[in-house]
Coordinates of C-alpha atoms in Angstrom, one line a residue:
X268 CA 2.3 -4.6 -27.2
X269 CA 2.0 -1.2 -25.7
X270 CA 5.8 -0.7 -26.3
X271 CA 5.8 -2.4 -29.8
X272 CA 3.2 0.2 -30.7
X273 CA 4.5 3.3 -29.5
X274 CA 7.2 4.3 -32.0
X275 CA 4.1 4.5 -34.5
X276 CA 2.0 7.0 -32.5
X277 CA -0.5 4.4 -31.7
X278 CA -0.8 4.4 -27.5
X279 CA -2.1 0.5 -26.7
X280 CA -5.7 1.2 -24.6
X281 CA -6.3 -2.8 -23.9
X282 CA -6.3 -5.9 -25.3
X283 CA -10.0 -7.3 -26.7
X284 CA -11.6 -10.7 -25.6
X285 CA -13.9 -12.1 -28.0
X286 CA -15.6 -11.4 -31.4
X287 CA -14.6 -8.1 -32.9
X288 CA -17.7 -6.8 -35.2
X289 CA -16.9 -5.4 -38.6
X290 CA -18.9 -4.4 -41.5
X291 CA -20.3 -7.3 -43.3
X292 CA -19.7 -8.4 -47.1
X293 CA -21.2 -10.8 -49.6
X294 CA -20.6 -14.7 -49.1
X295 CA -17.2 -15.2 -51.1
X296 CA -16.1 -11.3 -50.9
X297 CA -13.2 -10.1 -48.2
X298 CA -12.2 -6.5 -48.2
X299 CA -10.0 -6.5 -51.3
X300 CA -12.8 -8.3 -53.5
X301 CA -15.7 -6.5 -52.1
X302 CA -16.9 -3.5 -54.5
X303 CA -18.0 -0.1 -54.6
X304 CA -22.0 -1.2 -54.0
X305 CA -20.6 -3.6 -51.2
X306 CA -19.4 -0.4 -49.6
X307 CA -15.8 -0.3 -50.9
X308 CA -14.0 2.7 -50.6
X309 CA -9.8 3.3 -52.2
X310 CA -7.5 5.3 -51.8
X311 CA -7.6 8.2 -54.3
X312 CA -5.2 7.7 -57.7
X313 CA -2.7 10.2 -56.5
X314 CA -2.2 8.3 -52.9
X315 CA -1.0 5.1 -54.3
X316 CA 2.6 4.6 -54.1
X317 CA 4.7 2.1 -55.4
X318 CA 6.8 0.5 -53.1
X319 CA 10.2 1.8 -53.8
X320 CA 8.8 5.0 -54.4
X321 CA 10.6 8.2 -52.2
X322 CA 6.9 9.3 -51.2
X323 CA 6.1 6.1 -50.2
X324 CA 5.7 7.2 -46.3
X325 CA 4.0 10.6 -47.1
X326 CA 1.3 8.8 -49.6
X327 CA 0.5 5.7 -47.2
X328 CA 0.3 8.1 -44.2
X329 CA -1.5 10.9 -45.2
X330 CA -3.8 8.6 -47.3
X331 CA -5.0 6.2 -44.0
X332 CA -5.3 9.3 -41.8
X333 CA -7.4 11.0 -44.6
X334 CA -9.7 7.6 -44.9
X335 CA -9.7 7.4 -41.7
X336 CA -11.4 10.8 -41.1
X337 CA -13.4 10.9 -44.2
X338 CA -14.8 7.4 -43.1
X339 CA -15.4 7.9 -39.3
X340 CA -12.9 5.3 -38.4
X341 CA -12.0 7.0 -35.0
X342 CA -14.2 7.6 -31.9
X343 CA -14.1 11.3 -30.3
X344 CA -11.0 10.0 -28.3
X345 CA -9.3 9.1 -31.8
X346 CA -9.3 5.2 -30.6
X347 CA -9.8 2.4 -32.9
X348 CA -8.9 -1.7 -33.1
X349 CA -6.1 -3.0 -34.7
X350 CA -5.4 -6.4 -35.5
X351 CA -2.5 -7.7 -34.0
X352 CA -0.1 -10.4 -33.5
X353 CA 1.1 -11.3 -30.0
X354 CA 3.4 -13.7 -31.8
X355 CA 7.2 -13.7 -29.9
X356 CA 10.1 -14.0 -32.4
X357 CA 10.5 -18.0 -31.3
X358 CA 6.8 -18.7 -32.5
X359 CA 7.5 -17.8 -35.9
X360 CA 6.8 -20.9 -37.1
X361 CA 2.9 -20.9 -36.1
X362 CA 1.2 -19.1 -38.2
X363 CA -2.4 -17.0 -37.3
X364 CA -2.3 -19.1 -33.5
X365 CA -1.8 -15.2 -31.9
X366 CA -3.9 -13.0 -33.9
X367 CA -6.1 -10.7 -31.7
X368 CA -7.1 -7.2 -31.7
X369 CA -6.2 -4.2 -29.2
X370 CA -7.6 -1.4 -29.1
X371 CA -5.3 1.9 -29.3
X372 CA -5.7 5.7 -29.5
X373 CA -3.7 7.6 -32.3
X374 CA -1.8 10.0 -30.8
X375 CA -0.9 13.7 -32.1
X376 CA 2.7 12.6 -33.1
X377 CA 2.4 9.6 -35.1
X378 CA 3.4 8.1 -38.4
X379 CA 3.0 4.1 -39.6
X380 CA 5.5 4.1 -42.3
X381 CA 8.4 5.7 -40.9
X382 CA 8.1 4.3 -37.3
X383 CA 9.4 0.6 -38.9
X384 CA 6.5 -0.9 -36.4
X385 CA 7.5 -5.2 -36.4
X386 CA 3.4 -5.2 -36.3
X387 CA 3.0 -3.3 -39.5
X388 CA 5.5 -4.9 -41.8
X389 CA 4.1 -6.5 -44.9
X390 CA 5.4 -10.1 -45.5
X391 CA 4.3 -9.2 -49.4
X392 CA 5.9 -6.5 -49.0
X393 CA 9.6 -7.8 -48.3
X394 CA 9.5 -10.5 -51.6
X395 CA 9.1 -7.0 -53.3
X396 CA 11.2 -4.2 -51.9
X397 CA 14.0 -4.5 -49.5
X398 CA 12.4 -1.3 -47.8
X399 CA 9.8 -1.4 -45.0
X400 CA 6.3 -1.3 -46.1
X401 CA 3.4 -1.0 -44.7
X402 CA 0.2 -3.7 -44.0
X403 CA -2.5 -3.5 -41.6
X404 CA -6.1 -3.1 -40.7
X405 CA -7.8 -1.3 -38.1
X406 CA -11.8 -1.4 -37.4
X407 CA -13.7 1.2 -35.9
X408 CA -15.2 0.6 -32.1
X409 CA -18.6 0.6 -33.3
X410 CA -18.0 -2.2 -36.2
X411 CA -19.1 -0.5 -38.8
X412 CA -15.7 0.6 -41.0
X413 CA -13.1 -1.4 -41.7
X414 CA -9.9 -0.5 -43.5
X415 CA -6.6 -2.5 -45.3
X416 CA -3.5 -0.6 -45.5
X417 CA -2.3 -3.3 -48.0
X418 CA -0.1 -4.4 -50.4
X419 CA -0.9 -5.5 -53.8
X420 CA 0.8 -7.7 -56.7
X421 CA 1.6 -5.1 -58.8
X422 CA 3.6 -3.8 -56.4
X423 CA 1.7 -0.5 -55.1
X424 CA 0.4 0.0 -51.7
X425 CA -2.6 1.4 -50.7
X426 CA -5.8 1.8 -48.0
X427 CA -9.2 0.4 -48.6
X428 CA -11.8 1.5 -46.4
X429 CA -15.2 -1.1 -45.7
X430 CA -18.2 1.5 -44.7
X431 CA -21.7 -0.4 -45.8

C-alpha cells in the first residue's frame, strides 16, 4: 500500500485494526444525503468540475486540500485515514471483502488527480469519462470529519466534508 500511495503524495503511516470512528448522521442519511443541519459541508460552486473538464485536477485538488484545512481534517503532522482497498488485481471479482483504512501523512509534494493513484479511481467515474477521475474519502484521526471526494450523476465531481 505504501507504494500504491506514494505517486499521490500520501506517505502510508500503518494499517488500522478495528472500528474507525467518524462523525455520526441521522438513521437513513450517508454523507451524500446528510444536510447542512446534519453538518454537511460542499465544495464551493466555483470548485466543481465536470469530468472532462481541462481544470478538472486543479478544481478537485485545490478544493479537498482547502476542505481539508478549513475543516481540520489533518492532525499537526498532516496525517489522516483513508479508506482503502487491499484488493490484488486477481480478487476483482469480490467486491467490499478488502476494504480497510490506513492511515497516511500528506506530504509537501502531492496531488490526487494527476498522480492516476489505482486507489483513487472512480468506478462512476469510468462509465462517464475515459479520463481518470477522482473518488475517495479520508476521516480525520480524531473521528470527527469526514469527507467524499466523489462523483455524481450529473457528471461533476466534487468534495463533501461531514463536521457535526
Amino acid at each position: 500500500m505504501a507504494v500504491a500511495l506514494k505517486p499521490a503524495g500520501f506517505r502510508f503511516v500503518e494499517r488500522v485494526y478495528g472500528e474507525v470512528r467518524s462523525p455520526e448522521l441521522p438513521p437513513g442519511y450517508s454523507p451524500a444525503s446528510a444536510r447542512p443541519e446534519h453538518g454537511r459541508f460542499d465544495s464551493r460552486p466555483d470548485e466543481v468540475a465536470d469530468v472532462d473538464e481541462p481544470g478538472l485536477a486543479n478544481k478537485v485538488n485545490a478544493s479537498w486540500y482547502r476542505m481539508a484545512v478549513d475543516h481540520g481534517l489533518f492532525s499537526k503532522e498532516r496525517e489522516f485515514l483513508l479508506a482503502v482497498d487491499f484488493a490484488l488485481p486477481e480478487d476483482e471479482d469480490v467486491e467490499g471483502e478488502y476494504r480497510g483504512w490506513v492511515r497516511v501523512r500528506l506530504v509537501d509534494e502531492w496531488d490526487v488527480v494527476r498522480s492516476e493513484v489505482a486507489q483513487f479511481r472512480s468506478s462512476m467515474g469510468d462509465l462517464l469519462s475515459k479520463r481518470f477521475v477522482p473518488e475517495f474519502t479520508v476521516v480525520s484521526l480524531d473521528g470527527q470529519v469526514l469527507m467524499n471526494t466523489t462523483v455524481w450523476g450529473n457528471g461533476t465531481v466534487s468534495t463533501i466534508a461531514i463536521r457535526p
